[in-house]
Short mmCIF file of N, CA and C in Angstrom, two decimals:
data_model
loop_
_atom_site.label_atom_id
_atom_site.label_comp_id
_atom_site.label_asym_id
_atom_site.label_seq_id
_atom_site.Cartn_x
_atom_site.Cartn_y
_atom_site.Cartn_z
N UNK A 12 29.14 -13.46 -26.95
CA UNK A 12 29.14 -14.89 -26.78
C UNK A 12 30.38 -15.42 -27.45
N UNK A 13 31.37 -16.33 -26.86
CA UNK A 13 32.19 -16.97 -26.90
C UNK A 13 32.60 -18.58 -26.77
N UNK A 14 32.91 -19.27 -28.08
CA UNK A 14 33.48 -20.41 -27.01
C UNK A 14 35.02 -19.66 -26.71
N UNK A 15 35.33 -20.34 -25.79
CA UNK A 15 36.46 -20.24 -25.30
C UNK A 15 37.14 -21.63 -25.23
N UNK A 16 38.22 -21.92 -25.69
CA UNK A 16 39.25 -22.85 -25.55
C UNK A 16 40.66 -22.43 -24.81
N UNK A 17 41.19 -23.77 -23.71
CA UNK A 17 42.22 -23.75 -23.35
C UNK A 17 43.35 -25.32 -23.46
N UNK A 18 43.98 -24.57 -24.10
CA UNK A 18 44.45 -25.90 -24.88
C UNK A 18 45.86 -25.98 -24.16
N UNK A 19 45.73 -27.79 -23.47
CA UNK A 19 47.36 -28.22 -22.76
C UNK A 19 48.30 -28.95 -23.45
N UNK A 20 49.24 -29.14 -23.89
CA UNK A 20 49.71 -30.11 -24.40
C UNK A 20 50.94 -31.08 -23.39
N UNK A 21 51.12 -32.50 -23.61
CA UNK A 21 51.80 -33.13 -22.97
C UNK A 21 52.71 -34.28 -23.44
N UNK A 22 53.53 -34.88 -22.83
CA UNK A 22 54.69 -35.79 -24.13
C UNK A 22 54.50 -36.47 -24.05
N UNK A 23 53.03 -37.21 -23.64
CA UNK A 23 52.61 -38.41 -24.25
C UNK A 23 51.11 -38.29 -23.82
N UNK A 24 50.32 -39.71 -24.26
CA UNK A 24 48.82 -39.54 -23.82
C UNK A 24 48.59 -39.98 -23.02
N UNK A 25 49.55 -41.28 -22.33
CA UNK A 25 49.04 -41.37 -20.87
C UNK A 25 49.37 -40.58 -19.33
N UNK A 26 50.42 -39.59 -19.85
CA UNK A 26 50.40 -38.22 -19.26
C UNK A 26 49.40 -37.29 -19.24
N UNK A 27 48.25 -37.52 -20.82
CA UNK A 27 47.51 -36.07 -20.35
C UNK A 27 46.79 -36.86 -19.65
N UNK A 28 46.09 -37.89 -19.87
CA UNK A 28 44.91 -38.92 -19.71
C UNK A 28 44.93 -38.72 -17.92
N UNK A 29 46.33 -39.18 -16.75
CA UNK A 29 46.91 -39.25 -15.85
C UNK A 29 46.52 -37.60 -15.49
N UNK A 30 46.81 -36.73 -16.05
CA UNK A 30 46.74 -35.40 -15.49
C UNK A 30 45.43 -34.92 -15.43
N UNK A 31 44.61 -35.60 -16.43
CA UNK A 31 43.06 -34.92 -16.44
C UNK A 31 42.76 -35.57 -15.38
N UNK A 32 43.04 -36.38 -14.81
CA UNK A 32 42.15 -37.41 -13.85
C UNK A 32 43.03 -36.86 -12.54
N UNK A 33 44.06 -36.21 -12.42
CA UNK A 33 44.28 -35.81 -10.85
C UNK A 33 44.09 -34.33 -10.75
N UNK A 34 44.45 -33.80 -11.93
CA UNK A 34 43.53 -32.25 -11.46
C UNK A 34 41.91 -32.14 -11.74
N UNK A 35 41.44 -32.70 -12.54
CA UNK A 35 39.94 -32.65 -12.74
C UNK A 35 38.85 -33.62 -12.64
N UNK A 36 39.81 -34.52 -12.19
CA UNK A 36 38.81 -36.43 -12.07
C UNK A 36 37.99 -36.50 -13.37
N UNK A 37 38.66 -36.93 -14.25
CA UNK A 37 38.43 -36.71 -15.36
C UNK A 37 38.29 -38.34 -15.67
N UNK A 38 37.06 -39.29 -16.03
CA UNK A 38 37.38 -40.67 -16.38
C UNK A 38 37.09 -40.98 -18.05
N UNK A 39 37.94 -42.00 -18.44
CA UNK A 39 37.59 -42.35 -19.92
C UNK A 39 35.70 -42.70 -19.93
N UNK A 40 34.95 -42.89 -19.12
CA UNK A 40 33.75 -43.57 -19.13
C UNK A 40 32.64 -42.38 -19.39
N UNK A 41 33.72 -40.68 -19.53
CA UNK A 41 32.16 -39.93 -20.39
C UNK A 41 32.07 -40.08 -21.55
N UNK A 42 30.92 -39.27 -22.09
CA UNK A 42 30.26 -39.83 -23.49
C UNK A 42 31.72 -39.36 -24.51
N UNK A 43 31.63 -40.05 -25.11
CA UNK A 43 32.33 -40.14 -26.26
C UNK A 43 31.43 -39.63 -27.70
N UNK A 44 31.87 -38.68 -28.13
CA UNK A 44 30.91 -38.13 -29.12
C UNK A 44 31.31 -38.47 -31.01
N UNK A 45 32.82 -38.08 -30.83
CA UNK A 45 33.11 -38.25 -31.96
C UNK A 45 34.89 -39.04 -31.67
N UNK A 46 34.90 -39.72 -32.79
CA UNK A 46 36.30 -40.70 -33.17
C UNK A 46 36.62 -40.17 -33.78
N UNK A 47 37.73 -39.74 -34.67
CA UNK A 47 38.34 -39.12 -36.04
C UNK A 47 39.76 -39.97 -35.71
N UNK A 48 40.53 -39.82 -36.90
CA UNK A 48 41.89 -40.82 -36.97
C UNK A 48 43.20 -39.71 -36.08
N UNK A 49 43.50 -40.19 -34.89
CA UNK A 49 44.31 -39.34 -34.00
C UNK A 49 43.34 -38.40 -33.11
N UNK A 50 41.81 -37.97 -33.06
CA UNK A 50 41.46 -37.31 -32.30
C UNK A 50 40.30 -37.61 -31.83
N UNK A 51 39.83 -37.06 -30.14
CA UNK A 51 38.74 -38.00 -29.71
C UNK A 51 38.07 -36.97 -29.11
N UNK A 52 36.85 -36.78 -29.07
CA UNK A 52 35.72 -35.90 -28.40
C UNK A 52 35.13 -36.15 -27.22
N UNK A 53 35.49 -35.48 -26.17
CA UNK A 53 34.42 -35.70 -25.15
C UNK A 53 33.13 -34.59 -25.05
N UNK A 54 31.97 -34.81 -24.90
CA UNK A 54 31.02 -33.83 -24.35
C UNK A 54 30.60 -34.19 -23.55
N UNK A 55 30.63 -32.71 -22.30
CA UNK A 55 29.82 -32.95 -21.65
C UNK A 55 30.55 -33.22 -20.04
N UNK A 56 32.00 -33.05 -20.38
CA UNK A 56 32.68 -33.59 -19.03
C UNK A 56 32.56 -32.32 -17.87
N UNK A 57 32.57 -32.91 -16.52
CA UNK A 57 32.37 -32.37 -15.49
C UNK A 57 33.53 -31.90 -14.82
N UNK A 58 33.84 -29.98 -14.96
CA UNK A 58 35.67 -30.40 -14.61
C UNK A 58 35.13 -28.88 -13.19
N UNK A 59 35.50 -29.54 -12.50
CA UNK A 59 34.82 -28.31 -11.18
C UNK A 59 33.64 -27.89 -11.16
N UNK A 60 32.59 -28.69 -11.50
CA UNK A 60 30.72 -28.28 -11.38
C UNK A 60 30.42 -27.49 -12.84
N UNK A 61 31.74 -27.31 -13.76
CA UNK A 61 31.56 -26.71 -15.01
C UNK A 61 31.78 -27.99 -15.94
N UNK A 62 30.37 -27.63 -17.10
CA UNK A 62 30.55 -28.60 -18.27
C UNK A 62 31.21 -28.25 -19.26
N UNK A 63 32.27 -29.06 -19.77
CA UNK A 63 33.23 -28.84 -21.15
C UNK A 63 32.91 -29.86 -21.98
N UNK A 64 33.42 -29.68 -22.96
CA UNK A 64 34.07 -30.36 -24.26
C UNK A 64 35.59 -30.36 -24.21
N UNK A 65 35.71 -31.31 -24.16
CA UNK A 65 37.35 -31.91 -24.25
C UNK A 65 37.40 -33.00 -25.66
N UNK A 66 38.60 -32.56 -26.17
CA UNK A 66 39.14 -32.60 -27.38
C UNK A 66 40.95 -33.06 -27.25
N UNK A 67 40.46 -34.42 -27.45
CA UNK A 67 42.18 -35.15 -27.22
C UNK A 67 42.91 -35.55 -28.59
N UNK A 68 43.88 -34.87 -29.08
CA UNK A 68 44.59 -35.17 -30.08
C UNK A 68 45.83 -35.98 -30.10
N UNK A 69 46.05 -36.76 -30.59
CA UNK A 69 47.35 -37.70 -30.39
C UNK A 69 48.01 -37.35 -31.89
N UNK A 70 49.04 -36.71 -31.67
CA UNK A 70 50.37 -36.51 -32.48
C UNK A 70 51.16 -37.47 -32.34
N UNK A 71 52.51 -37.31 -33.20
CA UNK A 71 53.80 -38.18 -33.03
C UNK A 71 54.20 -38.48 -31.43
N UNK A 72 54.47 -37.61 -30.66
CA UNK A 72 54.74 -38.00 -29.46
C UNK A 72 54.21 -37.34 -28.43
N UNK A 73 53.93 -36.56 -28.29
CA UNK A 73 52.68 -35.79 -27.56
C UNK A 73 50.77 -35.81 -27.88
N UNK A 74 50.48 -35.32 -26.96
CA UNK A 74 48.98 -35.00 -27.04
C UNK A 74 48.48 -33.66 -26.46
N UNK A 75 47.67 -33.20 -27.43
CA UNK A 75 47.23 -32.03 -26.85
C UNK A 75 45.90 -32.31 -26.33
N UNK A 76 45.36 -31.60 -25.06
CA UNK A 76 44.34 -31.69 -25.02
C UNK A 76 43.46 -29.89 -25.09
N UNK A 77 42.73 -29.97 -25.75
CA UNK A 77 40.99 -28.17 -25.71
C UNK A 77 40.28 -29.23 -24.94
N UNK A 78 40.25 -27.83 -23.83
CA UNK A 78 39.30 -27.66 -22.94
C UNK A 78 38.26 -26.69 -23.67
N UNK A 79 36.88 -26.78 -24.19
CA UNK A 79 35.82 -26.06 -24.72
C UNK A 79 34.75 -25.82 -23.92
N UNK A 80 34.24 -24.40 -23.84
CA UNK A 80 33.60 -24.18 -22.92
C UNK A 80 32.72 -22.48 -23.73
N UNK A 81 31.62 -22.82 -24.01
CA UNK A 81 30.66 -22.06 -24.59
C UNK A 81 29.95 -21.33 -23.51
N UNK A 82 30.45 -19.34 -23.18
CA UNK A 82 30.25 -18.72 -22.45
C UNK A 82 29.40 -17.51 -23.18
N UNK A 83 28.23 -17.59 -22.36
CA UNK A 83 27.64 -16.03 -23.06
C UNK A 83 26.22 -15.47 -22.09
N UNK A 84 25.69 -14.76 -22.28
CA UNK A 84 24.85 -13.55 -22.02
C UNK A 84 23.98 -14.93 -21.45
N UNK A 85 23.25 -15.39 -22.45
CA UNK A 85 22.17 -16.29 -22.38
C UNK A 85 22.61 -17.33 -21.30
N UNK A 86 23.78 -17.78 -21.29
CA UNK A 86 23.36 -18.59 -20.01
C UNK A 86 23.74 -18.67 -19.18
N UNK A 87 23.99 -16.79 -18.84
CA UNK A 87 24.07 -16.55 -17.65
C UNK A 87 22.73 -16.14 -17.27
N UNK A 88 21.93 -15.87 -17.71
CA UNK A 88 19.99 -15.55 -17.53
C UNK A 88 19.59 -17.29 -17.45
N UNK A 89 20.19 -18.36 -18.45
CA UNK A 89 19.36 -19.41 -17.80
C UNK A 89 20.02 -19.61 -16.58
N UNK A 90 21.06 -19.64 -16.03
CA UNK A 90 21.43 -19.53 -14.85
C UNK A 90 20.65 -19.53 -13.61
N UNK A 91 20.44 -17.69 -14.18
CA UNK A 91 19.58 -17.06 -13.03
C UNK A 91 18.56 -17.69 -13.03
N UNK A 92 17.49 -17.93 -13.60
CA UNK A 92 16.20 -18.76 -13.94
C UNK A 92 16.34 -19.92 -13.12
N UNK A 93 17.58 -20.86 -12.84
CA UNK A 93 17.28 -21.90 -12.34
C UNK A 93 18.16 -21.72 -10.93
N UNK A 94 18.08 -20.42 -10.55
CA UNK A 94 18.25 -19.59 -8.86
C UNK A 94 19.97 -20.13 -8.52
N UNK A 95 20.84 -20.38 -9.57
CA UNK A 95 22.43 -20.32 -9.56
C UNK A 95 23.40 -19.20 -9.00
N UNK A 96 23.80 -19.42 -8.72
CA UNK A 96 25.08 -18.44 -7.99
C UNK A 96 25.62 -17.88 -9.13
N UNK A 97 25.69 -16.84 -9.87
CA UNK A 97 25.97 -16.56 -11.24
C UNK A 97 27.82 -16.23 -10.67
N UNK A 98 27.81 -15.33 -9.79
CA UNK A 98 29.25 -14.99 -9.29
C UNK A 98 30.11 -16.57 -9.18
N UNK A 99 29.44 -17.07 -8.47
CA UNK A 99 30.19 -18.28 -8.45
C UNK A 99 30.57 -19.33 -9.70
N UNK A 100 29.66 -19.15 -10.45
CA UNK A 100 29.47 -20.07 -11.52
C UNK A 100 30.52 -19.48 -12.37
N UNK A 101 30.61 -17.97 -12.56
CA UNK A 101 31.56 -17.44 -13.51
C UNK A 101 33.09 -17.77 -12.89
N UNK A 102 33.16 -17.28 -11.32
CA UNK A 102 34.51 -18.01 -10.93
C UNK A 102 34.89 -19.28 -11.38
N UNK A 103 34.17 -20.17 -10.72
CA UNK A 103 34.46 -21.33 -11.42
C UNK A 103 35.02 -21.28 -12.82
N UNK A 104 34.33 -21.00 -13.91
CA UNK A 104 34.58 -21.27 -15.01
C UNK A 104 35.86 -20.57 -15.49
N UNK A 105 36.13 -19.46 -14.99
CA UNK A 105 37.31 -19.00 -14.95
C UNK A 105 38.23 -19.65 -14.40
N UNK A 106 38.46 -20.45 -13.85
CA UNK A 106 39.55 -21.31 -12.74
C UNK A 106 39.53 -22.49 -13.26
N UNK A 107 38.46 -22.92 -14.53
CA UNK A 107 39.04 -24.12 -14.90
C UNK A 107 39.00 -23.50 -16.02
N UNK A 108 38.92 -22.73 -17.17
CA UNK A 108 39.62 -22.17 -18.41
C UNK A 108 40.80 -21.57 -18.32
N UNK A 109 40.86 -20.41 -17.34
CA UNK A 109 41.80 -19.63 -17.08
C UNK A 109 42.31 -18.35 -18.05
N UNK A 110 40.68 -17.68 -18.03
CA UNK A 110 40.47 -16.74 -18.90
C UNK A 110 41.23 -15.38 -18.64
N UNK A 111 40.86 -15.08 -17.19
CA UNK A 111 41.88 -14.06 -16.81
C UNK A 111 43.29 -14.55 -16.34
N UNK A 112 44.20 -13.43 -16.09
CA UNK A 112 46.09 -13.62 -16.01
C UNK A 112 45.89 -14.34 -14.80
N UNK A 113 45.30 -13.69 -13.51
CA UNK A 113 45.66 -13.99 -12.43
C UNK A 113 44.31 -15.19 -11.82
N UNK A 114 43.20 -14.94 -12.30
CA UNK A 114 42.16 -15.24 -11.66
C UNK A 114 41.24 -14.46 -11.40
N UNK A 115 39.91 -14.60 -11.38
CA UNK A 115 39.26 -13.47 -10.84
C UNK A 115 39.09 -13.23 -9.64
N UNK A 116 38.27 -11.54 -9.00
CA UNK A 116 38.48 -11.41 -7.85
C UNK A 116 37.57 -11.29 -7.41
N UNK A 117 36.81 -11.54 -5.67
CA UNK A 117 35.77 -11.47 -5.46
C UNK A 117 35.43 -11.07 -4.31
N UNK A 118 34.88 -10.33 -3.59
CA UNK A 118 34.26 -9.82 -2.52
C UNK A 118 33.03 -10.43 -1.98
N UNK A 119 32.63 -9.90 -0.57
CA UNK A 119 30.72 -10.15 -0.26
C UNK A 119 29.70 -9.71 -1.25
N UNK A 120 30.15 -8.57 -2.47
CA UNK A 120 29.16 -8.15 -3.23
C UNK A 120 28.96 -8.79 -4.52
N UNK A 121 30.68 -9.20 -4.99
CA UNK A 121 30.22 -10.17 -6.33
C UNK A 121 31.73 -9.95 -6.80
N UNK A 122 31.73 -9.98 -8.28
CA UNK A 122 33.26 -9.97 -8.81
C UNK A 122 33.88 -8.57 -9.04
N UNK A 123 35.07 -8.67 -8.47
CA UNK A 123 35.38 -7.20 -8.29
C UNK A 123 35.95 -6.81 -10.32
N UNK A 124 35.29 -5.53 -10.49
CA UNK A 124 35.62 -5.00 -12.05
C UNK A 124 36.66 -4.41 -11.95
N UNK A 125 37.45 -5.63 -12.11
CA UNK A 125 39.34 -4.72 -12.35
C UNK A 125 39.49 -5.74 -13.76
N UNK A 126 40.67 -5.79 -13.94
CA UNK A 126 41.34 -6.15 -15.29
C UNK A 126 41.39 -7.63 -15.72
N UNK A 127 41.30 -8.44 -14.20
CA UNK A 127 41.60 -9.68 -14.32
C UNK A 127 39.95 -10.22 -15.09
N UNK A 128 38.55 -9.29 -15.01
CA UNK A 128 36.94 -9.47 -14.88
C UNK A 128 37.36 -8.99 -16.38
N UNK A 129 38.19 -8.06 -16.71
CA UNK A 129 37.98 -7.26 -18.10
C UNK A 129 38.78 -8.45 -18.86
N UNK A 130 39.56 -9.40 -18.79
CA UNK A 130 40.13 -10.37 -19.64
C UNK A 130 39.32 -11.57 -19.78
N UNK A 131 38.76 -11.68 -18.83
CA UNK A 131 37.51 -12.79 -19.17
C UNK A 131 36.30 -12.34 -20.00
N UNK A 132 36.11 -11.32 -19.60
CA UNK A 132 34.60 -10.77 -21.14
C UNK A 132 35.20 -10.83 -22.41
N UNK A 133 36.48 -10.52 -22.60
CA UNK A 133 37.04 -10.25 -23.57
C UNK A 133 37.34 -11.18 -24.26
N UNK A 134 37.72 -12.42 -23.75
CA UNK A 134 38.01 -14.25 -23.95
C UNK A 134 36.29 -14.63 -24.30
N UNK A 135 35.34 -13.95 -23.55
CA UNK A 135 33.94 -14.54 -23.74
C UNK A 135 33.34 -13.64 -25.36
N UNK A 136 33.97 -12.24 -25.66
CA UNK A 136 33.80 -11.55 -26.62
C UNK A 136 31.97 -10.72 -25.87
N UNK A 137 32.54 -10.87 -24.95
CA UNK A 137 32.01 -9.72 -23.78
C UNK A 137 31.72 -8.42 -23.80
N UNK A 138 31.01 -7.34 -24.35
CA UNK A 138 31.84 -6.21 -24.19
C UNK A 138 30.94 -5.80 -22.96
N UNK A 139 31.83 -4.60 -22.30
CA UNK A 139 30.76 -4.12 -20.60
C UNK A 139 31.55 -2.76 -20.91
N UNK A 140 30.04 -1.93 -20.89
CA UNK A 140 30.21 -0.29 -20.79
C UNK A 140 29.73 0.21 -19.54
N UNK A 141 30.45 0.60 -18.49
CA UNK A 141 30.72 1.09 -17.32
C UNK A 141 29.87 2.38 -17.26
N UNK A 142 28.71 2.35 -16.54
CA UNK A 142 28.16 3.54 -16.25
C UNK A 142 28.08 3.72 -14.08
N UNK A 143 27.22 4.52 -14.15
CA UNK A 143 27.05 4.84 -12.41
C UNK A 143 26.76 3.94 -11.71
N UNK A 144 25.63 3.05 -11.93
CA UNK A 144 25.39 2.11 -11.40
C UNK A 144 25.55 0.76 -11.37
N UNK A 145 25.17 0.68 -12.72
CA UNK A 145 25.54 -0.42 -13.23
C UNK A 145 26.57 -0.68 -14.23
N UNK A 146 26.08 -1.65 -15.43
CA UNK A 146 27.47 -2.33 -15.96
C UNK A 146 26.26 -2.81 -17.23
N UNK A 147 26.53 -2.46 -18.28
CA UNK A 147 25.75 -2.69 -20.02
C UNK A 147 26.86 -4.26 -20.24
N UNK A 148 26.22 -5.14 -20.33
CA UNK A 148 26.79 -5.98 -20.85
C UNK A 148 26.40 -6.52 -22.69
N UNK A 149 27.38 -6.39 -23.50
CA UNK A 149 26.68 -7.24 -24.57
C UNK A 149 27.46 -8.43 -25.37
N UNK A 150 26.77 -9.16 -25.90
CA UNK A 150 27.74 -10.36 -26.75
C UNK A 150 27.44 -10.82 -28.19
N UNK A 151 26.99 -9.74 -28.71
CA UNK A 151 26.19 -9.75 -29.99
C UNK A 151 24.68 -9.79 -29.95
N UNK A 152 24.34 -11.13 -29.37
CA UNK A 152 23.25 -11.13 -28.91
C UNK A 152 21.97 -11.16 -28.36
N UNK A 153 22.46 -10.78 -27.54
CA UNK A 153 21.79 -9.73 -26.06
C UNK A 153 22.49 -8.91 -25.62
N UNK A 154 21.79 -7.85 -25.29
CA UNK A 154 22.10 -6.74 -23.74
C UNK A 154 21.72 -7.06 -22.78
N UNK A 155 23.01 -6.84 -21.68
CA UNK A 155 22.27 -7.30 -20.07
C UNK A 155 22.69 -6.25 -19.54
N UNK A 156 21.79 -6.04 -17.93
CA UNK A 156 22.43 -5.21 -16.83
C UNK A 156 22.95 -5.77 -15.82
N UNK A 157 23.41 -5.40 -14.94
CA UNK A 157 23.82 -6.15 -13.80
C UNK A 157 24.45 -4.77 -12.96
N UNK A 158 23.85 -5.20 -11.75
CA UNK A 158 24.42 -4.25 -10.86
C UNK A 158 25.57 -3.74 -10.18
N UNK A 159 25.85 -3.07 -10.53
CA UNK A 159 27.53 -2.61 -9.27
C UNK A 159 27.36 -1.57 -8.56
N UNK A 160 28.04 -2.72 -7.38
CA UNK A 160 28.27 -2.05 -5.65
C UNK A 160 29.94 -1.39 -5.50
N UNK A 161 30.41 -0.66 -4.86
CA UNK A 161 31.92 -0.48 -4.79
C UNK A 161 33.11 -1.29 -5.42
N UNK A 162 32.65 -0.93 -6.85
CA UNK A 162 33.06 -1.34 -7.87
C UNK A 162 33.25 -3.07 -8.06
N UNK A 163 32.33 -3.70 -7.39
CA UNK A 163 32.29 -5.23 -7.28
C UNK A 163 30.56 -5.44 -8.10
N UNK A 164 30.89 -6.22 -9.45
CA UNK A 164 29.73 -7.00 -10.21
C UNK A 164 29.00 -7.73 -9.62
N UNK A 165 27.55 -7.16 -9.24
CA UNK A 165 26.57 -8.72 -8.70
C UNK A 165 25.89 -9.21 -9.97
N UNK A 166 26.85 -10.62 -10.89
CA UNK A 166 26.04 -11.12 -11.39
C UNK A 166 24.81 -11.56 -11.44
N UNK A 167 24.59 -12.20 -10.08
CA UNK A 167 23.49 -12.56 -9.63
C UNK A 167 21.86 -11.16 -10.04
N UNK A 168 22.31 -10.24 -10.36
CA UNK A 168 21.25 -9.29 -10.69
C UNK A 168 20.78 -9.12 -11.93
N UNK A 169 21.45 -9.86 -12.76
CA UNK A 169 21.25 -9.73 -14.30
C UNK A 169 20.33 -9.29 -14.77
N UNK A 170 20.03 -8.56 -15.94
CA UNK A 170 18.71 -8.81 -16.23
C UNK A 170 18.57 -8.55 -18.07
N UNK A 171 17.56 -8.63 -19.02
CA UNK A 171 18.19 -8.81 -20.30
C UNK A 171 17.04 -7.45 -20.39
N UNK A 172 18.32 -6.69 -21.47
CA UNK A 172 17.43 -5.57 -22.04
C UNK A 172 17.08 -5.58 -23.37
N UNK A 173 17.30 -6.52 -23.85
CA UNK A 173 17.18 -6.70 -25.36
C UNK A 173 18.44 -6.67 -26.13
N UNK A 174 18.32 -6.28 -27.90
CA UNK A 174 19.10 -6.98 -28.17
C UNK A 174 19.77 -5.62 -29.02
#
């Protein structure tokens, strides 16, 4: 289990403010959680069907903005529980963090286990031990399984083996 942060920075704030809102439709009107002197909290924002925490800092002449995004074992099982596209859901979240180099990859069976799948567990603090069939997932804590087809992950099969 991981948060994961991806942090942008820009040379001013109504540049990032302007950029969150044309790549992610991002409006000042979500919850506002916390004020601090130069930095502002969002929870809870909606950036591609994935929920973050965004974290806007105003420096001397720039602003950075963290993208926060809390990835792990567990809710990829509540996931499944509430009948989610787990493959999809993990793409997603990868495409708006940008955990792996290239992106991840994906087939009819699920996410294909090459390097770009091995940099995102690793960003999530993931580990996956590769056997015949399947795929041992753990993140401290829990163990999961999940099935693999010609070398493509069906999240969607998860299942928790304990801890």
């Amino acid at each position: 289990m991981g948060k994961v942060v991806r942090t942008l920075k820009f040379d001013g704030r109504k540049s990032a403010i302007e950029e969150l809102k044309n790549i992610y439709s991002v409006n000042r009107e979500n919850e506002i959680i916390k004020v601090e002197e130069g930095v502002t909290t969002y929870k809870g924002v909606e950036l591609d069907s994935i929920l973050v925490n965004i974290i806007e800092e105003i420096n001397n002449s720039d602003t950075v903005i963290k993208i926060e995004k809390l990835v792990s074992l567990k809710a990829f099982l509540l996931s499944k529980e509430q009948n989610m596209d787990i493959n999809l859901l993990l793409y997603n979240i990868d495409k708006v963090m940008k955990m792996s180099d290239d992106g991840l990859n994906k087939d009819e069976h699920g996410i294909i286990f090459d390097n770009q799948l091995k940099a995102f567990l690793k960003e999530a603090n993931i580990d996956a031990v590769d056997s015949e069939d399947n795929i041992i997932l753990s993140d401290g804590k829990r163990k999961t399984s999940v099935a693999v087809h010609n070398n493509s992950i069906n999240f969607n099969t998860i299942i928790e083996l304990g801890i």
